[in-house]
Short mmCIF file of C-alpha atoms and ligand atoms in Angstrom, two decimals:
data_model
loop_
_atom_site.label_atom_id
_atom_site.label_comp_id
_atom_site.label_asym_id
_atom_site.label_seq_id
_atom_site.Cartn_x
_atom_site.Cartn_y
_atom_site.Cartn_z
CA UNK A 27 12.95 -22.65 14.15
CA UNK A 28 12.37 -22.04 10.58
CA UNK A 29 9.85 -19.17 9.12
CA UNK A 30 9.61 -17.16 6.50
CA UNK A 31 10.63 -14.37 8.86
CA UNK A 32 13.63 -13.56 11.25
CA UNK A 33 12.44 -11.43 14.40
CA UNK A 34 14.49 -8.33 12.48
CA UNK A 35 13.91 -6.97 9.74
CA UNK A 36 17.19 -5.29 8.01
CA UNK A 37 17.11 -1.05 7.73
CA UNK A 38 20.07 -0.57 5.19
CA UNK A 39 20.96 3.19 5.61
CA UNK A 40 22.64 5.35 2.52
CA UNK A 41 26.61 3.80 3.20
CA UNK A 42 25.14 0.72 3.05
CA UNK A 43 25.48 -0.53 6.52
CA UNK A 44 22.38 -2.72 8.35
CA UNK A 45 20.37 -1.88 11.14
CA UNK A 46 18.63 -4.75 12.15
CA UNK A 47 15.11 -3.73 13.91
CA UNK A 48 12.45 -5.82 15.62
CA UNK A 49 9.92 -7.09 13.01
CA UNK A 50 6.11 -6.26 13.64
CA UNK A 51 3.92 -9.01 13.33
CA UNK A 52 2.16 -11.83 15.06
CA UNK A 53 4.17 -14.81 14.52
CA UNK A 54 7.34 -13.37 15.64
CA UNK A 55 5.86 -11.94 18.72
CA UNK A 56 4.72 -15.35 19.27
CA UNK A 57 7.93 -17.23 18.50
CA UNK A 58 10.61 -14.71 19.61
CA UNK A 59 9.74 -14.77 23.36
CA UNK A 60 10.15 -19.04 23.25
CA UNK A 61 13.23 -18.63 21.02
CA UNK A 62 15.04 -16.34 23.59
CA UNK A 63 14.95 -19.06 26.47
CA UNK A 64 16.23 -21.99 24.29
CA UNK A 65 19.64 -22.77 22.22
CA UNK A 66 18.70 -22.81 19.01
CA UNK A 67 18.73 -21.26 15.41
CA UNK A 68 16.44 -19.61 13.63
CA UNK A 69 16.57 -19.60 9.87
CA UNK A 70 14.49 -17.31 8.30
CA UNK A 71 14.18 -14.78 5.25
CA UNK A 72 16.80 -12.40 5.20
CA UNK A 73 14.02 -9.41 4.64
CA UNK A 74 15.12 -7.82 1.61
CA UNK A 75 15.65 -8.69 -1.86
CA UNK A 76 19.19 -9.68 -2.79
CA UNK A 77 19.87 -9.55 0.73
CA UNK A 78 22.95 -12.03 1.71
CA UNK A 79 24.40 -11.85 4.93
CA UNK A 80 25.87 -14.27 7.41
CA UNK A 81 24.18 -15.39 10.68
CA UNK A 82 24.75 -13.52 13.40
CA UNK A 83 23.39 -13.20 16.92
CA UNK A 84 20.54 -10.56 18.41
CA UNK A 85 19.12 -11.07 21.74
CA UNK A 86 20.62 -14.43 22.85
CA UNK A 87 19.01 -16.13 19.37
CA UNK A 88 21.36 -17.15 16.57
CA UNK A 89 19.69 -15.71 13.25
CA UNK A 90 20.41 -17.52 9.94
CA UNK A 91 19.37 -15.50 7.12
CA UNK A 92 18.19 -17.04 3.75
CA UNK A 93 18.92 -15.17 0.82
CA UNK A 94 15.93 -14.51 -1.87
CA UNK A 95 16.47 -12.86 -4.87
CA UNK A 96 13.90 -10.24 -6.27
CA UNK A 97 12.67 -12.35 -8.73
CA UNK A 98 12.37 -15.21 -5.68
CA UNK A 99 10.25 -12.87 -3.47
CA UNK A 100 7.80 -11.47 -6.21
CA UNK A 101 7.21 -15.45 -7.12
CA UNK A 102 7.54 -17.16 -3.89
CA UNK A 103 6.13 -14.43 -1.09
CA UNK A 104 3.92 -11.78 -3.15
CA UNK A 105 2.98 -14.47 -5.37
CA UNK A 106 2.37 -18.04 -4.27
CA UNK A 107 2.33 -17.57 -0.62
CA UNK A 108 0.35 -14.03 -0.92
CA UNK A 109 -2.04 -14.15 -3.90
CA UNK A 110 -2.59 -17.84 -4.43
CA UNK A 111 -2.33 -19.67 -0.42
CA UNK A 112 -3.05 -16.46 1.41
CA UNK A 113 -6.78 -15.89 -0.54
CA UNK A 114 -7.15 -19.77 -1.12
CA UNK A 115 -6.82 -20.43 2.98
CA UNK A 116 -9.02 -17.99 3.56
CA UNK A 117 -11.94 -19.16 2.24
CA UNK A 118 -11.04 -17.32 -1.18
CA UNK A 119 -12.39 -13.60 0.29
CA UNK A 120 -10.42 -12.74 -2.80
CA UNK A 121 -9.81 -14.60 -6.04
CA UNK A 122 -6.95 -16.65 -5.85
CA UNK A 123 -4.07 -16.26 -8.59
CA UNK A 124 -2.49 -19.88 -10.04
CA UNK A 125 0.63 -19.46 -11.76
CA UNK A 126 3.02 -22.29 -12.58
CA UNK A 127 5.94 -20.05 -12.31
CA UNK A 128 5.15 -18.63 -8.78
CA UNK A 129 4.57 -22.79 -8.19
CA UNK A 130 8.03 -23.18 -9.21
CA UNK A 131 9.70 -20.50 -7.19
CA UNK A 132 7.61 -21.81 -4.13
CA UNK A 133 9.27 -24.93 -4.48
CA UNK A 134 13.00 -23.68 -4.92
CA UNK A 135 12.43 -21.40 -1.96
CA UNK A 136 10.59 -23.88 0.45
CA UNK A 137 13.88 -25.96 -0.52
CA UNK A 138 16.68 -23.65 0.14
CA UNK A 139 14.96 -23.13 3.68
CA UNK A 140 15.32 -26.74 4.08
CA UNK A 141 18.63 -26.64 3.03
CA UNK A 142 19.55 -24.56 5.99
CA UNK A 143 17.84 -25.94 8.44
CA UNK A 144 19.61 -29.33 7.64
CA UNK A 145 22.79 -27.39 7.85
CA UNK A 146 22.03 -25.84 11.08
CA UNK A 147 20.42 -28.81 13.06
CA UNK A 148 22.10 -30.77 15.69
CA UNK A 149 22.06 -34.75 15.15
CA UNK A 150 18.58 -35.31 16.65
CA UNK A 151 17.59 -32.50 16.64
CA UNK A 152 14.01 -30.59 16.73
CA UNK A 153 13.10 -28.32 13.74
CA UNK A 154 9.86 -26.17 14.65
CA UNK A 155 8.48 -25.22 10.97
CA UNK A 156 5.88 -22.33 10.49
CA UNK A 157 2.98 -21.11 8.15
CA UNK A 158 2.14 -21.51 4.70
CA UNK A 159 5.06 -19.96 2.84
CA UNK A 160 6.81 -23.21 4.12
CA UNK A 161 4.80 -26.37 3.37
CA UNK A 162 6.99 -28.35 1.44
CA UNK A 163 10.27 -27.93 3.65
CA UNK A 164 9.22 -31.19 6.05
CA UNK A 165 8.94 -33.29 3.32
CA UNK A 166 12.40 -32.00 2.07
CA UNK A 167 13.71 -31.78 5.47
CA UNK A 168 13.13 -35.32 5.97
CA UNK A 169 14.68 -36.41 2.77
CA UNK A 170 17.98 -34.45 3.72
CA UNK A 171 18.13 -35.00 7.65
CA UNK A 172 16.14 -38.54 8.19
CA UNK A 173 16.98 -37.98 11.65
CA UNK A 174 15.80 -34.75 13.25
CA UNK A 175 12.14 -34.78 14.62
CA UNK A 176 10.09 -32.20 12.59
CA UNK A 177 7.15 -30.01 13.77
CA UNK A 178 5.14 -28.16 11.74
CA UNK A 179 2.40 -25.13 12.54
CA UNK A 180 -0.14 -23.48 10.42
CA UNK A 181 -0.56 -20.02 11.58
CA UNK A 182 -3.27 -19.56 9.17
CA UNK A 183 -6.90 -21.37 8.96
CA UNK A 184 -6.77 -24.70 6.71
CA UNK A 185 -9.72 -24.42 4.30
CA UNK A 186 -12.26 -26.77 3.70
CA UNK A 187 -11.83 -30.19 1.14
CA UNK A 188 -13.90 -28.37 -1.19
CA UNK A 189 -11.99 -24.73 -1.14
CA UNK A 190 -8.46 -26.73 -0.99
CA UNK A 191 -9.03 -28.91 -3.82
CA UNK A 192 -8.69 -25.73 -6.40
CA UNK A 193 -4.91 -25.76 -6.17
CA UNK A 194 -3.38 -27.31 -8.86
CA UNK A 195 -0.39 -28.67 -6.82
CA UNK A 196 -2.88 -29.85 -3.54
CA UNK A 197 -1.04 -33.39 -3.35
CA UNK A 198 2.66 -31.70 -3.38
CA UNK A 199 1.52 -29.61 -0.66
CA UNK A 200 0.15 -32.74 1.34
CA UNK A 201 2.91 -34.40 0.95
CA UNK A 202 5.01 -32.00 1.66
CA UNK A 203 3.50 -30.89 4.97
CA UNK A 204 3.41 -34.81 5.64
CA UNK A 205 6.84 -35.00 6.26
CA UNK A 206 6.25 -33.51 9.75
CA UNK A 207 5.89 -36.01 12.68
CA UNK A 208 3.48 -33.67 14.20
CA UNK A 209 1.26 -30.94 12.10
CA UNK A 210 -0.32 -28.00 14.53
CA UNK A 211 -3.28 -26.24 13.52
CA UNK A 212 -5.16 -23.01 15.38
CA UNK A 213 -8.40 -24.42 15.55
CA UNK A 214 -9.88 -28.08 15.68
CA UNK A 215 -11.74 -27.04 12.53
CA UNK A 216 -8.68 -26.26 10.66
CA UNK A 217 -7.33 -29.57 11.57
CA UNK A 218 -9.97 -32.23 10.67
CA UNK A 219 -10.02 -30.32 7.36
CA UNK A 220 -6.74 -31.11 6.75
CA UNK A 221 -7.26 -35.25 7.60
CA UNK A 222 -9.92 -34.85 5.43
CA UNK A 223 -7.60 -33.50 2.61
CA UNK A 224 -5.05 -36.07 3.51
CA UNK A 225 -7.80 -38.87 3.16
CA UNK A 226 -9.64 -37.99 0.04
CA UNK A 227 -6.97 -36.86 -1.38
CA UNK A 228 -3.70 -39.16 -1.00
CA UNK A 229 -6.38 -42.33 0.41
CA UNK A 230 -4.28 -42.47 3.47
CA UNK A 231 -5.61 -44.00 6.27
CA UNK A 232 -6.66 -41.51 9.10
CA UNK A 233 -8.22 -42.67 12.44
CA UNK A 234 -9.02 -39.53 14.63
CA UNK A 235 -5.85 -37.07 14.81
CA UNK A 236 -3.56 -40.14 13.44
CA UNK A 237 -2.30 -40.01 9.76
CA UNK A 238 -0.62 -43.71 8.57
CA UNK A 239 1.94 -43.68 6.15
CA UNK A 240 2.63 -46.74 4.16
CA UNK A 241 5.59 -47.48 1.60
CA UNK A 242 5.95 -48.56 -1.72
CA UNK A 243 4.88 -52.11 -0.77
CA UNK A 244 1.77 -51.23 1.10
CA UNK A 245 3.44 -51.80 4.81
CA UNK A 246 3.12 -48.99 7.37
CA UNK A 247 6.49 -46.13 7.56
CA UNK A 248 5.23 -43.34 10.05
CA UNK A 249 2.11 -41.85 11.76
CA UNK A 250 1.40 -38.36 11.38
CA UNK A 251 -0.06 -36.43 13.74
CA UNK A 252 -2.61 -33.50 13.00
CA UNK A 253 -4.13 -31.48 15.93
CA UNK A 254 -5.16 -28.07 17.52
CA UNK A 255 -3.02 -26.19 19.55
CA UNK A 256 -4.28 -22.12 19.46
CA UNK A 257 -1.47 -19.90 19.36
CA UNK A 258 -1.38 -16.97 22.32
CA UNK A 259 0.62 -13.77 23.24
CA UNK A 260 3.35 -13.28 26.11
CA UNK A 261 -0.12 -12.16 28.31
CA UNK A 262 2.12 -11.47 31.34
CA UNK A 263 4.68 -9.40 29.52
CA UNK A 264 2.02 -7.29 27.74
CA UNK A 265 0.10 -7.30 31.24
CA UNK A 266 2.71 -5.73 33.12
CA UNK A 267 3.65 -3.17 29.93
CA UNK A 268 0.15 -1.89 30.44
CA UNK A 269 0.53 -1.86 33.98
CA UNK A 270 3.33 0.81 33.56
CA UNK A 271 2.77 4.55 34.74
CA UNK A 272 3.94 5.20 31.44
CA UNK A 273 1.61 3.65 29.60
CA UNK A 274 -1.15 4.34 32.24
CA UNK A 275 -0.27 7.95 31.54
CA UNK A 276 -0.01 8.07 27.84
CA UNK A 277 -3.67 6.22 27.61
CA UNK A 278 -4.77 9.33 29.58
CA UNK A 279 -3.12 11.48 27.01
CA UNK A 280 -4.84 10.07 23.89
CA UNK A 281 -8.10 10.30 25.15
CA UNK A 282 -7.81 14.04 26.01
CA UNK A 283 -6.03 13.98 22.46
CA UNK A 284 -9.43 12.06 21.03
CA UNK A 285 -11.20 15.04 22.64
CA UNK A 286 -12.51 13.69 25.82
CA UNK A 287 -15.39 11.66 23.71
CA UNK A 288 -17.75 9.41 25.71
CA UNK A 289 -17.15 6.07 23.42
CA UNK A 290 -13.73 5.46 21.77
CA UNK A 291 -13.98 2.85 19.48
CA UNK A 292 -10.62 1.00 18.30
CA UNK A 293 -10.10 -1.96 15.17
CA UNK A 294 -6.28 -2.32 14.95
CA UNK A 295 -5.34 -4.58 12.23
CA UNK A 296 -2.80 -5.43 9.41
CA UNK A 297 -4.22 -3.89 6.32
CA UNK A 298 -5.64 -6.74 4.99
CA UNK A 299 -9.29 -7.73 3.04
CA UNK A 300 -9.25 -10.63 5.83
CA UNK A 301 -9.40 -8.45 8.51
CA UNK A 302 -13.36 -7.13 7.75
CA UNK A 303 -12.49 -3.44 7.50
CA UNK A 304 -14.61 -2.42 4.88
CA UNK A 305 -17.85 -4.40 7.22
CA UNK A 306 -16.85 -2.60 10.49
CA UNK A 307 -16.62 0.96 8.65
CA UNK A 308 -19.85 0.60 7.01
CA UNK A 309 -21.19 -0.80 10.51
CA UNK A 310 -19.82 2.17 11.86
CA UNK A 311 -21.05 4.64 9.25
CA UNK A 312 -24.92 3.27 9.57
CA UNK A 313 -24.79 4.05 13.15
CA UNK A 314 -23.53 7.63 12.52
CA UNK A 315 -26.13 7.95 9.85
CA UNK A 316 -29.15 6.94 12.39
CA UNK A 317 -27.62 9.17 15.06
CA UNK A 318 -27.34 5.82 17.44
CA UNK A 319 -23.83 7.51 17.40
CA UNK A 320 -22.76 10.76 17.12
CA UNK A 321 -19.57 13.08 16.78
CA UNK A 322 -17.78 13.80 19.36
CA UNK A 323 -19.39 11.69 21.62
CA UNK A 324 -18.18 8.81 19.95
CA UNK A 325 -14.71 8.30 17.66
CA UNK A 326 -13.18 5.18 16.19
CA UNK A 327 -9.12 5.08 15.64
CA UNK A 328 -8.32 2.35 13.16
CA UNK A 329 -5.26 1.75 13.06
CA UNK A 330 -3.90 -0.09 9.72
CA UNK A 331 -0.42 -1.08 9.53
CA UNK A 332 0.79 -1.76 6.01
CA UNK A 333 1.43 -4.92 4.74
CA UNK A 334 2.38 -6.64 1.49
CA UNK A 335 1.80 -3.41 -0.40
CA UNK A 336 2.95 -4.88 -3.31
CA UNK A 337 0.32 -7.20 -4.00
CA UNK A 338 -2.29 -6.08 -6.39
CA UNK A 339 -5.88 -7.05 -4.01
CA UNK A 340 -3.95 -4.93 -0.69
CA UNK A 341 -3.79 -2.00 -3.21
CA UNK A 342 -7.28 -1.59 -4.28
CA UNK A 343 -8.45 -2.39 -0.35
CA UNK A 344 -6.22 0.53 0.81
CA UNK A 345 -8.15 2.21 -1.82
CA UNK A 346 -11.51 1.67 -0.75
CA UNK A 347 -10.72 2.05 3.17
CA UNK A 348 -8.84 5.12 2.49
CA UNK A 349 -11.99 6.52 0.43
CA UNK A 350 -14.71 4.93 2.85
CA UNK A 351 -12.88 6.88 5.78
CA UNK A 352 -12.75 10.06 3.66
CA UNK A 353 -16.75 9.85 2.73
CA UNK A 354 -17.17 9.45 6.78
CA UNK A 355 -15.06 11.75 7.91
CA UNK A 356 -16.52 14.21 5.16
CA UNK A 357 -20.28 13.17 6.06
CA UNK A 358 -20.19 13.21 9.74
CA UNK A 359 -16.93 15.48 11.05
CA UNK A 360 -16.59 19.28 11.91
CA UNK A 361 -13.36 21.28 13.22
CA UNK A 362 -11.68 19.35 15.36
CA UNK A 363 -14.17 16.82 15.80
CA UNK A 364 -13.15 13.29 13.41
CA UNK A 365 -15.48 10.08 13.24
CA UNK A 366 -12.32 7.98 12.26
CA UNK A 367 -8.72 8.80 13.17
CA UNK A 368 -7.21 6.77 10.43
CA UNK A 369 -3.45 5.60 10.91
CA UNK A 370 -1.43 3.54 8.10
CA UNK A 371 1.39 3.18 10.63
CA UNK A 372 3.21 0.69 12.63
CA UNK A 373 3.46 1.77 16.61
CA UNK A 374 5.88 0.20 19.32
CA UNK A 375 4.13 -2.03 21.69
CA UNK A 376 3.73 0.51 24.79
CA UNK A 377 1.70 2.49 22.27
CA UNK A 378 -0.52 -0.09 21.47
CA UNK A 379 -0.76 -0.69 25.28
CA UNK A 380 -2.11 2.35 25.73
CA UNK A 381 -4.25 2.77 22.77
CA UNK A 382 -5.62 -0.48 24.08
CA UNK A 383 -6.32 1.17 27.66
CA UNK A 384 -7.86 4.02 26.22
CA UNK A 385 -10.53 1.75 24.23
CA UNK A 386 -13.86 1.57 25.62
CA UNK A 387 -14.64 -1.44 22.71
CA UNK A 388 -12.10 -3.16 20.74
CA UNK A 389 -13.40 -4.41 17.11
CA UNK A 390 -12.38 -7.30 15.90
CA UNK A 391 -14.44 -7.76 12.51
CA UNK A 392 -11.94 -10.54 10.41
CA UNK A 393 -13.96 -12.35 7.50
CA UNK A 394 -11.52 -14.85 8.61
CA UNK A 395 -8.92 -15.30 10.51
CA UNK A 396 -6.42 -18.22 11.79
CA UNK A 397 -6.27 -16.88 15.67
CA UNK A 398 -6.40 -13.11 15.77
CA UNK A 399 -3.57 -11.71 18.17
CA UNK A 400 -5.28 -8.55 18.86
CA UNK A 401 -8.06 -9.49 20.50
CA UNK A 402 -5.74 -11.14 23.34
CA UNK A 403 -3.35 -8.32 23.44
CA UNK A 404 -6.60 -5.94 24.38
CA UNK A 405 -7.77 -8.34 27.11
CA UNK A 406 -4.27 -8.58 28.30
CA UNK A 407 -3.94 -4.87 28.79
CA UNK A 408 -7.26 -4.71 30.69
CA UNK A 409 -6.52 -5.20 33.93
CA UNK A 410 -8.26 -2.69 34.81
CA UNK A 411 -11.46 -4.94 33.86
CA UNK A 412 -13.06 -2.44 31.84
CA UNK A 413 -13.44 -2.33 28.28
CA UNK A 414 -15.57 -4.74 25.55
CA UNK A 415 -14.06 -7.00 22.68
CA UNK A 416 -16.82 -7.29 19.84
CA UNK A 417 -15.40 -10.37 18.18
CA UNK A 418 -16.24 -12.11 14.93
CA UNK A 419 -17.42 -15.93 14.87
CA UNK A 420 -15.07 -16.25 12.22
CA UNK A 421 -11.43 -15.95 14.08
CA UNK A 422 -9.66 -19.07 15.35
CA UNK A 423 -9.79 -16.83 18.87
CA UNK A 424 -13.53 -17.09 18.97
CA UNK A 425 -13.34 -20.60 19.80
CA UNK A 426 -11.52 -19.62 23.28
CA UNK A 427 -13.37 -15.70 24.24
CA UNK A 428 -16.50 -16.67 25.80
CA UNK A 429 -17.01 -13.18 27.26
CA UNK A 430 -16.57 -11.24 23.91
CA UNK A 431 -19.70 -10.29 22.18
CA UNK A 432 -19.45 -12.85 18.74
CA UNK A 433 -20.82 -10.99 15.66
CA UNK A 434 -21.06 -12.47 11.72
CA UNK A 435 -19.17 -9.91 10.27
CA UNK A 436 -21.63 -10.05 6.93
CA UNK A 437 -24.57 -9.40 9.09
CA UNK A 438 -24.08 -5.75 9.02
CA UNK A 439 -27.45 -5.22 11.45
CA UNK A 440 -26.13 -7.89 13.75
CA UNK A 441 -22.94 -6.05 14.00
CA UNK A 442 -24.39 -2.78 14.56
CA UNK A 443 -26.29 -4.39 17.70
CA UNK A 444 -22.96 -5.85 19.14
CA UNK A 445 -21.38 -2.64 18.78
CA UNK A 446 -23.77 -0.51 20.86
CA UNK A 447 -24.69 -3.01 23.33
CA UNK A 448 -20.69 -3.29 23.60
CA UNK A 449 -20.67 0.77 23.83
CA UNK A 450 -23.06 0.62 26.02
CA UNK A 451 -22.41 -2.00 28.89
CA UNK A 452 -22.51 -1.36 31.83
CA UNK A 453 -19.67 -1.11 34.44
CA UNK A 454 -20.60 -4.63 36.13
CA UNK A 455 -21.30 -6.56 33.08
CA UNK A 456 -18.01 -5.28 31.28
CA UNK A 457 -15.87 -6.56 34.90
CA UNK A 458 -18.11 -9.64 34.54
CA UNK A 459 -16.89 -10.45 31.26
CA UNK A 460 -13.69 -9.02 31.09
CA UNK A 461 -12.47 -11.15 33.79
CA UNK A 462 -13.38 -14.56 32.75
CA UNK A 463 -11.26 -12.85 29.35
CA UNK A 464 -8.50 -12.45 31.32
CA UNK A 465 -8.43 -15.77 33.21
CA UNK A 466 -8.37 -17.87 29.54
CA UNK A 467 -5.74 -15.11 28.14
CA UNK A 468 -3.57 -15.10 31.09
CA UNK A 469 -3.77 -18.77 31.94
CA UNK A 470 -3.00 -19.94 28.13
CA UNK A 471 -0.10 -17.97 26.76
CA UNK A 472 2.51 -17.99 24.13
CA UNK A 473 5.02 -20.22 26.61
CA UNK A 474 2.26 -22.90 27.43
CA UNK A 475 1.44 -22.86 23.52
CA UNK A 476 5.06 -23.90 22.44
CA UNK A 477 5.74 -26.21 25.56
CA UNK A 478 2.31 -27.93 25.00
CA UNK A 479 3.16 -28.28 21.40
CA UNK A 480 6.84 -29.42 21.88
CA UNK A 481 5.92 -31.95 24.63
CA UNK A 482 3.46 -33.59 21.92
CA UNK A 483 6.22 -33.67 18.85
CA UNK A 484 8.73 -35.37 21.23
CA UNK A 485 6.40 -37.74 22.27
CA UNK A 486 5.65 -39.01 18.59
CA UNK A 487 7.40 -41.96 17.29
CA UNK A 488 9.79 -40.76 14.91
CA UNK A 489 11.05 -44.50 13.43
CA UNK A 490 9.92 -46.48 10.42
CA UNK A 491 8.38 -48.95 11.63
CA UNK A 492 8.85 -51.24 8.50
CA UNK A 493 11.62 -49.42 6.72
O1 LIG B 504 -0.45 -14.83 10.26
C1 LIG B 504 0.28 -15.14 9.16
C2 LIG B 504 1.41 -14.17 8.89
O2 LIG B 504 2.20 -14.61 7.83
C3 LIG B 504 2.27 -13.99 10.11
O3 LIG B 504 3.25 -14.93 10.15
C4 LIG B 504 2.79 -12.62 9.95
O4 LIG B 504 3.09 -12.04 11.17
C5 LIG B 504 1.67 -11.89 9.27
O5 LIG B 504 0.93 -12.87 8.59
C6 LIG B 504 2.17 -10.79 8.37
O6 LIG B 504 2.63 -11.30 7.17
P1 LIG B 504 3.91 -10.87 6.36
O7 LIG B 504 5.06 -11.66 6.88
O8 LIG B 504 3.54 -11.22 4.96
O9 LIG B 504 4.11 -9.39 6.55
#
């Protein structure tokens, strides 16, 4: 497995020693409950600048740490991966930055990562390669280890032709990601806009999911694979975690914390401009303002876990949220009584259980999105079939979550309908939808994801066919 991540992230205390914790986000939820049931390494970012330790073992799964210097991570991860790919992939919601030093970096980082994966793979072997901060390493893979099979998965959407063709380097990044044998995208959208890429921009020939190759001479090397596979959550795992008394008990708590209100509303996301925050407040805040919700009836948590809080566009959108929530709160709150209880923290998983549990509506607003995690962590929690996901068009989960009410995030009125005929449903409608949620969530997880996705790589030719 190679990501920009490990599952840990490194806590270095005053004498200097490590204490490696688990790492919040969605792709090593994903990955780290495959990685514990197979023998294999994972090579991965060592999670701090300057950072340069030696693999070592957590959890059954060998860790291999890549070392990044400061200058590396402000170039390769704040820079290229987070202000030029991140805003590019997503439809440019934000401007993105091009920098040919940031290129550069990119391309000495995406190679040291290939470096150790050749170092660390078996003859034969299968290297699993994730997300965007890693495009170029199959190409360089293949160049170093002609012989392992490569995968590669785009957590992220892949933007239109149009969108894609702004970056400078868009053939090195082609090429680079065509060095995979197999190339797994979240939605079937995502993936035909990559062929197209590969098509109008290299003139390869493409014939449904199939990518040919040719060499120098015109004769056919490889076929390249590009399809769908959405990513899911451990469902039974976070099931049975919100099955627990404990959790059962703690969702009690925060509701009697909340005040007892008649609608709790909940958006849990990464702080990020992708994630529609700004929309759902000022959704939320027109509602208030009509009185088609009031205080204390009704209270939204939002919880916003930090992220990349270095880059310059996830400043000024803590910024605005962190005002927005103020002018709310201000407007619309009284002693004890809050419109928005606003957390910039990250909580352990039996927390989010509950918070989950104690949701009457779940919003899920993204401007876009490559899958959205969330939204099947809150169906997998509900087995007590109550509860409503309002869920924007615009996430790679929307293709699966018939059920959820679908809302256009820009459509402010829209959204306002979805979220009081969401607050509003009644008991039989909610079990109505909530289970058919449930079936797709619990019948397609994280372990049917990888397996599906594995079975398809080993089941691509891997020879030159005309070497
Ligand atoms: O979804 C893309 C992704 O990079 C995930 O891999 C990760 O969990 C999340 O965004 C958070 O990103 P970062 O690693 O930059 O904190």
């Amino acid at each position: 497995m190679v990501a920009n991540r490990l599952p840990v992230d490194p806590h270095v205390d005053a004498h200097g020693s490590i204490d490696w914790q688990r790492a919040p986000g969605g792709l090593v939820t994903a990955l780290e409950s495959v990685m514990r049931n197979v023998d294999g390494a994972w090579v991965g970012w060592s999670g701090a600048p300057d950072l340069d330790v030696p693999p070592f073992e957590v959890d059954n799964m060998w860790l291999v740490p890549v070392a990044l210097s400061a200058a590396e991570v402000e170039a390769h991860y704040e820079g290229f991966s987070n202000a030029t790919l991140w805003p590019l992939y997503h439809d440019v919601i934000a401007r993105p930055e091009y920098h040919r030093p940031w290129w550069d970096a990119y391309r000495r980082v995406n190679l040291r990562f290939a470096e150790a994966a050749a170092e660390q793979a078996a003859p034969g072997a299968t290297v699993w390669v994730h997300d965007y901060q890693l495009q170029l390493v199959p190409a360089m893979l293949r160049e170093l280890r002609p012989d392992v099979r490569i995968g590669f998965f785009n957590h992220i959407p892949f933007p239109s032709l149009e969108i894609f063709s702004q970056l400078p380097w868009r053939r090195q990044v082609i090429q680079g990601l065509l060095g995979a044998d197999l190339i797994g995208f979240q939605r079937a959208g995502d993936a035909s806009n990559f062929v197209r890429a590969v098509r109008r921009l290299l003139g390869a020939t493409t014939r449904g999911s199939i990518i040919t190759l040719t060499n120098g001479h015109g004769r056919v090397s490889r076929h390249v694979r590009a399809a769908a596979f959405p990513i899911s959550i451990d469902s039974a795992s976070f099931d049975a975690l919100a099955r627990t008394p404990a959790v059962q008990l703690r969702a009690r708590e925060i509701r009697q914390e909340l005040g007892d209100p008649e609608v709790v509303l909940l958006g849990v996301d990464r702080l990020d401009y992708t994630k529609g925050i700004r929309h759902r407040l000022k959704a939320y805040g027109e509602l208030l303002a009509e009185g088609r919700l009031t205080v204390p009836e009704c209270t939204l948590v939002q919880v916003a876990s930090p992220s990349r809080e270095n880059v310059g566009t996830y400043q000024t959108l803590r910024e605005d949220v962190e005002t927005t929530v103020g002018r709310i709160n201000g407007e619309f709150g009284a002693l004890g009584q809050t419109a928005i209880h606003y957390m910039h923290h990250n909580y352990p998983q039996d927390e989010m259980a509950a918070l989950y549990l104690a949701a009457d509506v779940m919003l899920v607003t993204a401007l876009r999105d490559g899958m959205n995690l969330v939204a099947k962590e809150y169906i997998a929690a509900r087995s007590d079939e109550r509860g409503a996901l309002v869920l924007s068009e615009f996430t790679g989960a929307a293709d699966e979550l018939a059920g959820a009410f679908l809302v256009n995030p820009h459509d402010i009125d829209g959204m306002k309908d979805a979220f009081m005929q969401a607050a509003t449903l009644d008991r039989r409608e909610a079990r109505r939808r909530m289970k058919k949620l449930r079936r797709r969530v619990l019948d397609n997880d994280v372990a049917k994801w990888a397996k599906t996705f594995l079975a398809v790589l080993s089941a691509s030719p891997t020879r030159t066919e005309h070497p």
